[in-house]
CSV table of N, CA, C and O in Angstrom, one decimal:
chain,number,residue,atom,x,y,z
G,1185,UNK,N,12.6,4.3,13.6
G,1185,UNK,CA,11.3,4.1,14.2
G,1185,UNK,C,10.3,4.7,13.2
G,1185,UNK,O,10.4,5.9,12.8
G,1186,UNK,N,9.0,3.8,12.9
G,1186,UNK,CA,8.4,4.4,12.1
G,1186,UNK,C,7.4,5.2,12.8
G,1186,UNK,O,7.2,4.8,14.0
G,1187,UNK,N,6.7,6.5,12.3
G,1187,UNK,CA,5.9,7.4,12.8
G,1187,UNK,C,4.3,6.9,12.7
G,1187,UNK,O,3.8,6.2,11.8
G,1188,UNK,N,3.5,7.4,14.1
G,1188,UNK,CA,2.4,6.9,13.8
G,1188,UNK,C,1.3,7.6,13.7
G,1188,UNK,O,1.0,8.3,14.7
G,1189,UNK,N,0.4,7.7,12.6
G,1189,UNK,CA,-0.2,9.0,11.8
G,1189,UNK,C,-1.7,8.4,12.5
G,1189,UNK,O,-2.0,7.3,12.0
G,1190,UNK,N,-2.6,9.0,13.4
G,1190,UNK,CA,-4.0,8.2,13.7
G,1190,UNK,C,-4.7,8.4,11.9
G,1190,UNK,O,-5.1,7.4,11.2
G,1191,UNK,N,-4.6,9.5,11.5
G,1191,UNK,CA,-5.4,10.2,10.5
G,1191,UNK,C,-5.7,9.0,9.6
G,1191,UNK,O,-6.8,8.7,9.2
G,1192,UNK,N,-4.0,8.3,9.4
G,1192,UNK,CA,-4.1,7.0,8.0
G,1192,UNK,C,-4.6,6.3,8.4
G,1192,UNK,O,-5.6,5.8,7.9
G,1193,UNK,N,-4.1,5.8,9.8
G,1193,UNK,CA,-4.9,4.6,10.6
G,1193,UNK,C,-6.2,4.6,10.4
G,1193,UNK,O,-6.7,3.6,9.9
G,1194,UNK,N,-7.0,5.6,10.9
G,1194,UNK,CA,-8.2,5.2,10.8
G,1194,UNK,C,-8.8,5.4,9.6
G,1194,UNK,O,-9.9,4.8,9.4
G,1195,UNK,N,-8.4,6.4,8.4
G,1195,UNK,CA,-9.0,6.3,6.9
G,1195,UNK,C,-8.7,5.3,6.2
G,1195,UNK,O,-9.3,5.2,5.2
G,1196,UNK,N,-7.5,4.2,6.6
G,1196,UNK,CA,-7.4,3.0,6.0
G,1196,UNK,C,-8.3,2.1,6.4
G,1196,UNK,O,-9.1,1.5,5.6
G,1197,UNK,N,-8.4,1.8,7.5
G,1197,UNK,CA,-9.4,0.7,8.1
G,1197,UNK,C,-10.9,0.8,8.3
G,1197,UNK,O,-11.7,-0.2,8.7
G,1198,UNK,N,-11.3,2.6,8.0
G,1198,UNK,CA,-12.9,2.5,7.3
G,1198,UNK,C,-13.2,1.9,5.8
G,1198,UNK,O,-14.3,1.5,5.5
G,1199,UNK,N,-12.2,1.9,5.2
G,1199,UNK,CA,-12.2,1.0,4.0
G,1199,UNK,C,-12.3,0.2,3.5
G,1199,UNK,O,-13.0,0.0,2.5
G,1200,UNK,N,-11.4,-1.0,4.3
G,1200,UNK,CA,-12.1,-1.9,4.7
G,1200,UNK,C,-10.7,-2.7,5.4
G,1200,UNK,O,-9.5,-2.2,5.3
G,1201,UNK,N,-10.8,-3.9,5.9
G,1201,UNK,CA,-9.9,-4.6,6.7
G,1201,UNK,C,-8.7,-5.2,6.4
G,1201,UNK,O,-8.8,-6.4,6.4
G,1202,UNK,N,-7.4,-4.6,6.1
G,1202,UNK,CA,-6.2,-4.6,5.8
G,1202,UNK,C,-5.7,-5.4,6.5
G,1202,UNK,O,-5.9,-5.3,7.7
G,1203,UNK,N,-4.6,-6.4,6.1
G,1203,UNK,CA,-4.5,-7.2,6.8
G,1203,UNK,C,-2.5,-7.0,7.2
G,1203,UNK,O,-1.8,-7.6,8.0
G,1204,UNK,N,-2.0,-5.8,6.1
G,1204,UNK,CA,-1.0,-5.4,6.3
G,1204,UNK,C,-0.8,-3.9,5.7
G,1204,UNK,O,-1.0,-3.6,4.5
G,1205,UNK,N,-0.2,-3.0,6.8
G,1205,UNK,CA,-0.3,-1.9,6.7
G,1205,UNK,C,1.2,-1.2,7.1
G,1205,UNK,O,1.8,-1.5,8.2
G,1206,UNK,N,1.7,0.0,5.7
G,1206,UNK,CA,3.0,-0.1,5.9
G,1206,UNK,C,3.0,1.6,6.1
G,1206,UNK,O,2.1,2.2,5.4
G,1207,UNK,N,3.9,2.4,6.8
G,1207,UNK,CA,3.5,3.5,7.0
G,1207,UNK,C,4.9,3.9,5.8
G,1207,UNK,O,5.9,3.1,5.6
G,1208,UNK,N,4.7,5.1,5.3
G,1208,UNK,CA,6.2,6.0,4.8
G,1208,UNK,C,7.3,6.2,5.7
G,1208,UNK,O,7.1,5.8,6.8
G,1209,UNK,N,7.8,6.4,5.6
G,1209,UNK,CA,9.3,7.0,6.9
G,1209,UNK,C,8.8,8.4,7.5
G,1209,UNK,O,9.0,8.9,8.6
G,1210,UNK,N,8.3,8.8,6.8
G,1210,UNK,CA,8.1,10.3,7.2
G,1210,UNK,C,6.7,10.9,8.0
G,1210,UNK,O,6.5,12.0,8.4
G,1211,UNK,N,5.5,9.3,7.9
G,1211,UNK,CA,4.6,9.4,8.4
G,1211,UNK,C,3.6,10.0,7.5
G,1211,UNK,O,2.4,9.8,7.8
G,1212,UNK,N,4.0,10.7,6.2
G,1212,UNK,CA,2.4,11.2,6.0
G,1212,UNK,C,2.0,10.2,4.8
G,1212,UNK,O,1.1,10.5,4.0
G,1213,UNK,N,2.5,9.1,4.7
G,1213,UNK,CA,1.7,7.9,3.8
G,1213,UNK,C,1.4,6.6,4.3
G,1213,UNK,O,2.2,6.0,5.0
G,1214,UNK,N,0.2,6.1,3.9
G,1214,UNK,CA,0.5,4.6,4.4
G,1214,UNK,C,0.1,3.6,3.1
G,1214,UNK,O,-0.4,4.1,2.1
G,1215,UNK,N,0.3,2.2,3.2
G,1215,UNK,CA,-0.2,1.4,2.6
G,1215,UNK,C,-1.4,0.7,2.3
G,1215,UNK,O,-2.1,1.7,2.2
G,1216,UNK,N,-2.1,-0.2,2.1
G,1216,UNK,CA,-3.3,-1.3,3.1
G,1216,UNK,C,-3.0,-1.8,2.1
G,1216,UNK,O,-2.9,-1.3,1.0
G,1217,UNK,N,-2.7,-3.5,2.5
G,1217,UNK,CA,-3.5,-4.8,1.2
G,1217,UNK,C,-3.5,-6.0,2.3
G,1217,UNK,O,-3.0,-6.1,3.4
G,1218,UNK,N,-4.3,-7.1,1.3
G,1218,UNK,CA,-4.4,-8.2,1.6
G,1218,UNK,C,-5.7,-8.2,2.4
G,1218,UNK,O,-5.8,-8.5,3.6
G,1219,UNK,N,-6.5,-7.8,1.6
G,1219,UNK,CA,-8.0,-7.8,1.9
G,1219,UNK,C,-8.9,-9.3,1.6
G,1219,UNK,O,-8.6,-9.9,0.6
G,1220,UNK,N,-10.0,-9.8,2.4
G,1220,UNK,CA,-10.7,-10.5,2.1
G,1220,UNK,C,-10.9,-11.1,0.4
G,1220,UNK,O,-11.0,-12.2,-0.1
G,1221,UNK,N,-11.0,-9.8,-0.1
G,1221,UNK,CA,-11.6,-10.5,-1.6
G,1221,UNK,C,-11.3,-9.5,-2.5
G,1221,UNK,O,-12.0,-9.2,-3.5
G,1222,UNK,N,-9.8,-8.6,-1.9
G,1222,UNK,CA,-10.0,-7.4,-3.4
G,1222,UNK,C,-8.4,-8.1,-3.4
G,1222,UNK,O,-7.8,-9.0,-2.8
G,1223,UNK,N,-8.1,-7.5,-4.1
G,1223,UNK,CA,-7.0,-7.4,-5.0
G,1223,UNK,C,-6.3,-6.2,-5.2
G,1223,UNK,O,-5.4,-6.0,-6.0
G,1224,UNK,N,-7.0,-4.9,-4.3
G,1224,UNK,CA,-6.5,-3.7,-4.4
G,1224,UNK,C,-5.5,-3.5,-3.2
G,1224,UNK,O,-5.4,-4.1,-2.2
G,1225,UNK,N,-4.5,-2.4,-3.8
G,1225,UNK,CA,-3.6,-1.6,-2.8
G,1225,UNK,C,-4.5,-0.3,-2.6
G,1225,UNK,O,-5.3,0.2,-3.5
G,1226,UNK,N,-4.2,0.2,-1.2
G,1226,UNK,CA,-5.1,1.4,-1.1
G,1226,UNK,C,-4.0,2.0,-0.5
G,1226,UNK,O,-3.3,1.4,0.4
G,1227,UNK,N,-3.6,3.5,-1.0
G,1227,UNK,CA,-2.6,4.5,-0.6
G,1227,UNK,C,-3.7,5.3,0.5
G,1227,UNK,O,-4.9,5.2,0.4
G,1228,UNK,N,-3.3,5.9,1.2
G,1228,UNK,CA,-4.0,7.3,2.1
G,1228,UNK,C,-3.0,8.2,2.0
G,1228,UNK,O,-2.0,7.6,1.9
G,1229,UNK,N,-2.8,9.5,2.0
G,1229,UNK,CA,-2.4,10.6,2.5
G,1229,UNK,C,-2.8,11.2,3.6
G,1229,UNK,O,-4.0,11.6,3.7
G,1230,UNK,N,-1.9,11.3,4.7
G,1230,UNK,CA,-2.6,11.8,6.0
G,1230,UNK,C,-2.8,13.2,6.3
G,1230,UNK,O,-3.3,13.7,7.3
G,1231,UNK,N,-2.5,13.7,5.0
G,1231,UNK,CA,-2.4,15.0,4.8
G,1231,UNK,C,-3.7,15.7,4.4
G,1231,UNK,O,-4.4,16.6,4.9
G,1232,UNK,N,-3.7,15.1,3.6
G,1232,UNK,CA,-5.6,15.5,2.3
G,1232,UNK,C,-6.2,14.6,2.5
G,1232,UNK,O,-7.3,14.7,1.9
G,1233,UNK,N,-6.1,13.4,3.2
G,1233,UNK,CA,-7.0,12.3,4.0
G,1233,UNK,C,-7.5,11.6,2.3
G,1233,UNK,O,-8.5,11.0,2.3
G,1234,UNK,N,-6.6,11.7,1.0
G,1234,UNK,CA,-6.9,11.5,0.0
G,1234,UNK,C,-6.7,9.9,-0.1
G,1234,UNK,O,-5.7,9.2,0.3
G,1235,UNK,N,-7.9,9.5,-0.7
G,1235,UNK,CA,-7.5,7.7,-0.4
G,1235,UNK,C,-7.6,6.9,-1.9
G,1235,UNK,O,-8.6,6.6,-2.4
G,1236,UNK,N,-6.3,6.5,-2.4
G,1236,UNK,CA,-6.0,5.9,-4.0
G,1236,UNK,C,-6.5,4.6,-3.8
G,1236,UNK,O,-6.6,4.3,-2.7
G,1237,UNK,N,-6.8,3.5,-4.9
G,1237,UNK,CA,-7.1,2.5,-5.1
G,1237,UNK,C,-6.4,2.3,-6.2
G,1237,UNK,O,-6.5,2.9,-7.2
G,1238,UNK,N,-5.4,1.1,-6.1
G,1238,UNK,CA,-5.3,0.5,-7.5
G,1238,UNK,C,-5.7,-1.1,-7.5
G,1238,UNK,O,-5.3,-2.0,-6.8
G,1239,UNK,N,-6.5,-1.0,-8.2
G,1239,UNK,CA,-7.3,-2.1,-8.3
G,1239,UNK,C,-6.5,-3.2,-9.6
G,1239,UNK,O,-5.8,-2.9,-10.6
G,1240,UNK,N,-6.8,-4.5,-9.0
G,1240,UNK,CA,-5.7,-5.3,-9.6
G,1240,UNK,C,-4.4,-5.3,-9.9
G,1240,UNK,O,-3.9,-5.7,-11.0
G,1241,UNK,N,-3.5,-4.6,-8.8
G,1241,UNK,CA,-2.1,-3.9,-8.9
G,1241,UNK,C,-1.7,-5.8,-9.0
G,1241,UNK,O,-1.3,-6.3,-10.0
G,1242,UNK,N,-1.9,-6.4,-8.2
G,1242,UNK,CA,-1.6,-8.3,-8.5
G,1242,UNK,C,-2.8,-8.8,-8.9
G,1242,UNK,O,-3.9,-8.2,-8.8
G,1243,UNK,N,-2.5,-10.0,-9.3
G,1243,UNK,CA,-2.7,-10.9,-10.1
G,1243,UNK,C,-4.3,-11.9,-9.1
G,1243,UNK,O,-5.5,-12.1,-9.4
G,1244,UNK,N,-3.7,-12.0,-8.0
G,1244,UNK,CA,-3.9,-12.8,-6.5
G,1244,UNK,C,-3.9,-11.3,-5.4
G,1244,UNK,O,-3.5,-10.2,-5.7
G,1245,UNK,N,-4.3,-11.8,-4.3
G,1245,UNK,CA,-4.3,-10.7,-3.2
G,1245,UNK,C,-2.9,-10.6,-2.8
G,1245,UNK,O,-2.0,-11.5,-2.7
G,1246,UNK,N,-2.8,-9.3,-2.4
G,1246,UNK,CA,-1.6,-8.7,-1.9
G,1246,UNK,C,-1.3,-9.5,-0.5
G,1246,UNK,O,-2.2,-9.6,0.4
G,1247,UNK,N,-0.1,-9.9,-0.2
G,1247,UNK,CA,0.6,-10.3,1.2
G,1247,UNK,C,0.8,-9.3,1.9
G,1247,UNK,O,0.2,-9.1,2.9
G,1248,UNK,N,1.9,-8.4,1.5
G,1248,UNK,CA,3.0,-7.8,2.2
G,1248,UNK,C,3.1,-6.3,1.6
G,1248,UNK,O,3.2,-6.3,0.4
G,1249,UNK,N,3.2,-5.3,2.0
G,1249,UNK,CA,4.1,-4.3,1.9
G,1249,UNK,C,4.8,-4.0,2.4
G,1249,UNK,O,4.9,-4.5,3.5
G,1250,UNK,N,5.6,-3.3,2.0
G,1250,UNK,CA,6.9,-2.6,2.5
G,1250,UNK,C,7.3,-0.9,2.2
G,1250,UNK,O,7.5,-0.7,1.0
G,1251,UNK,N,7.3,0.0,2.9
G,1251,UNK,CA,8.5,1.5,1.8
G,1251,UNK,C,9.7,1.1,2.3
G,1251,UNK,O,9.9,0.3,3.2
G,1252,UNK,N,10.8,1.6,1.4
G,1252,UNK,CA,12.2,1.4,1.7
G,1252,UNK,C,12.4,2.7,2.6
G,1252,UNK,O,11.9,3.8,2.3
G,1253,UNK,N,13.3,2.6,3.6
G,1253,UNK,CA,14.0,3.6,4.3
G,1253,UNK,C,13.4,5.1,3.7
G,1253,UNK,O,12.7,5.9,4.2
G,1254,UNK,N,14.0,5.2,2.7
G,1254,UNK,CA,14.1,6.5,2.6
G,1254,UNK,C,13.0,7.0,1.9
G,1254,UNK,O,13.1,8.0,1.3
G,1255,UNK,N,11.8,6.3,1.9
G,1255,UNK,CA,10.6,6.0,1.2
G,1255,UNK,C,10.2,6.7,-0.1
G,1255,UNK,O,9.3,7.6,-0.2
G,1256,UNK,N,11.2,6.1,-1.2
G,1256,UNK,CA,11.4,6.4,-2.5
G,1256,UNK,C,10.2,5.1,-3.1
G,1256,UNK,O,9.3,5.2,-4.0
G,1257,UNK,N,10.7,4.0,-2.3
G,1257,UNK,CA,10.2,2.9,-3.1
G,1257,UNK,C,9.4,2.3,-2.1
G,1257,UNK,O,9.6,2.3,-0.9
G,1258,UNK,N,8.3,1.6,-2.8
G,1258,UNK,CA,7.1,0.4,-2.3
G,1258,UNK,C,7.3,-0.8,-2.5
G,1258,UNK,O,7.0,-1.3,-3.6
G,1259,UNK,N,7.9,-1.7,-1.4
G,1259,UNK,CA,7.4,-2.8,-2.4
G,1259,UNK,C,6.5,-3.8,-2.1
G,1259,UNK,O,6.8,-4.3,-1.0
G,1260,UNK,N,5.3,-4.4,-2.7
G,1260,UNK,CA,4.7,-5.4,-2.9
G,1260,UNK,C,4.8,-6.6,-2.8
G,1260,UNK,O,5.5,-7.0,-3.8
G,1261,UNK,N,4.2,-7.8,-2.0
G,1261,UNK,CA,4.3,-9.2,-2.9
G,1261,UNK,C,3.1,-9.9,-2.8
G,1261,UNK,O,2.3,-9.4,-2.0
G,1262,UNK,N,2.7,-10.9,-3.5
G,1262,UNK,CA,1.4,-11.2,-3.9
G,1262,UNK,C,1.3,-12.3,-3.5
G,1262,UNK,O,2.3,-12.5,-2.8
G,1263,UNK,N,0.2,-13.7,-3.6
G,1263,UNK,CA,0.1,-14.7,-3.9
G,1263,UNK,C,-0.1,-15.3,-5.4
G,1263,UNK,O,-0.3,-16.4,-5.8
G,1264,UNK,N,0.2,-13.6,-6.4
G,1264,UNK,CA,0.5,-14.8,-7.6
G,1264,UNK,C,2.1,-14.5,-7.7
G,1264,UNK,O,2.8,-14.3,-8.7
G,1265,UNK,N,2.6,-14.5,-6.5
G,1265,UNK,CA,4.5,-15.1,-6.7
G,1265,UNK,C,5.2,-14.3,-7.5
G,1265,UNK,O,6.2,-14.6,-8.1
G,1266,UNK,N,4.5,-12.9,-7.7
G,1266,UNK,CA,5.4,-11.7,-8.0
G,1266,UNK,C,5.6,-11.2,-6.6
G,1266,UNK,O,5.1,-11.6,-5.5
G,1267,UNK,N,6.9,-10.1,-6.9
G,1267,UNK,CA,7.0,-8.8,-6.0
G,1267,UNK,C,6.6,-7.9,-6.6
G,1267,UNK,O,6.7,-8.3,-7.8
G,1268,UNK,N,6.2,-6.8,-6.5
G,1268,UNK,CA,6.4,-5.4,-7.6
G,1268,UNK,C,6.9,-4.5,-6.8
G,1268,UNK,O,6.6,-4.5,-5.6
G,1269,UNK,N,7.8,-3.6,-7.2
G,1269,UNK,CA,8.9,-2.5,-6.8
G,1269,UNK,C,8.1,-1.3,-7.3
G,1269,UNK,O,8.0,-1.2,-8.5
G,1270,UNK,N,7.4,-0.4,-6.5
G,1270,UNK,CA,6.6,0.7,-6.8
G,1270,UNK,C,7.4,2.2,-6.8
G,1270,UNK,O,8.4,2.3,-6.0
G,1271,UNK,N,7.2,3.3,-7.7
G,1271,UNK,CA,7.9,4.5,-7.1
G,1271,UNK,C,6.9,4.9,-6.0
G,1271,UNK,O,5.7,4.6,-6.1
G,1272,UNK,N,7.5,5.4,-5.1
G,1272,UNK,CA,6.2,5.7,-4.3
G,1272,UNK,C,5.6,7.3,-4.0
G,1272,UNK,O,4.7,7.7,-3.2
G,1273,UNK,N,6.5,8.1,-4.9
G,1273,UNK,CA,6.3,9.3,-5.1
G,1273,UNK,C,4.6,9.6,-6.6
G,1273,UNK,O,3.8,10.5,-6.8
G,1274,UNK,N,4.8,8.5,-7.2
G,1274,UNK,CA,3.9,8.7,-8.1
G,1274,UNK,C,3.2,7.1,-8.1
G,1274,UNK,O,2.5,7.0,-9.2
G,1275,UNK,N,3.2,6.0,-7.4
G,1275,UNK,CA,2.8,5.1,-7.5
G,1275,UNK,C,2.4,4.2,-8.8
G,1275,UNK,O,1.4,3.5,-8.9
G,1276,UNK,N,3.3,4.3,-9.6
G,1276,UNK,CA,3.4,3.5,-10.9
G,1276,UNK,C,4.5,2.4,-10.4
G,1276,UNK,O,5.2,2.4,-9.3
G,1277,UNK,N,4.4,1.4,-11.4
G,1277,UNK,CA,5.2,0.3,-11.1
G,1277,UNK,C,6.4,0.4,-11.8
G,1277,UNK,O,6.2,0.5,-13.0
G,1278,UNK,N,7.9,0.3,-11.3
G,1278,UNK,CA,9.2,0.1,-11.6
G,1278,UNK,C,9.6,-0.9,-12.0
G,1278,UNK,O,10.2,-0.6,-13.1
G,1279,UNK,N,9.5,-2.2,-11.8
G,1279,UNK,CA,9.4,-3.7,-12.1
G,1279,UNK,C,8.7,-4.8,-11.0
G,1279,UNK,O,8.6,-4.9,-9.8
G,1280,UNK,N,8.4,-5.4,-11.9
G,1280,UNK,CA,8.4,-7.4,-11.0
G,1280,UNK,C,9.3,-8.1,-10.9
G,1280,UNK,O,10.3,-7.7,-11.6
G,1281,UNK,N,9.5,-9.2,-10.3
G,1281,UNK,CA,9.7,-10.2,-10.1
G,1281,UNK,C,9.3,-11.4,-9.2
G,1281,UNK,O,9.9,-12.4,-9.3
């Protein structure tokens, strides 16, 4: 069952309108993409209420996130018909496909 953090909830969605939002396992992280007209992933920490942008992580707007279980890994898919596999302890990219 995933945990539900208000803190991210609402510092993701002052940002602007996410259209998929993926929490950590553990609750103190979340995701946002698939915005109107950006092309960014926006991380929050529910912790330090710290809010990352990576701007053109795809190609096209983001669809989908995901953390895996044990929320090591992120993963992404776009409408330019990549996935990207994120670490999600430092948010660099591991591979596409």
């Amino acid at each position: 069952m995933r945990k539900f953090c208000p803190k991210v909830k609402n510092e993701i969605f002052t940002q602007a309108d996410g259209h998929c939002v993926s929490f950590a396992p553990d609750g103190t992280f979340a995701v946002a993409c698939h915005f109107a007209h950006f092309k960014d992933l926006i991380v929050v920490n529910g912790a330090t209420r710290e809010v990352k942008h990576f701007p053109d992580a795809h190609k096209d707007r983001p669809l989908s996130c995901a953390y895996s279980p044990d929320g090591s890994r992120l993963a992404t898919g776009s409408r330019d018909n990549y996935a990207i596999m994120w670490d999600a302890r430092t948010y660099t990219e591991l591979f596409r496909v």
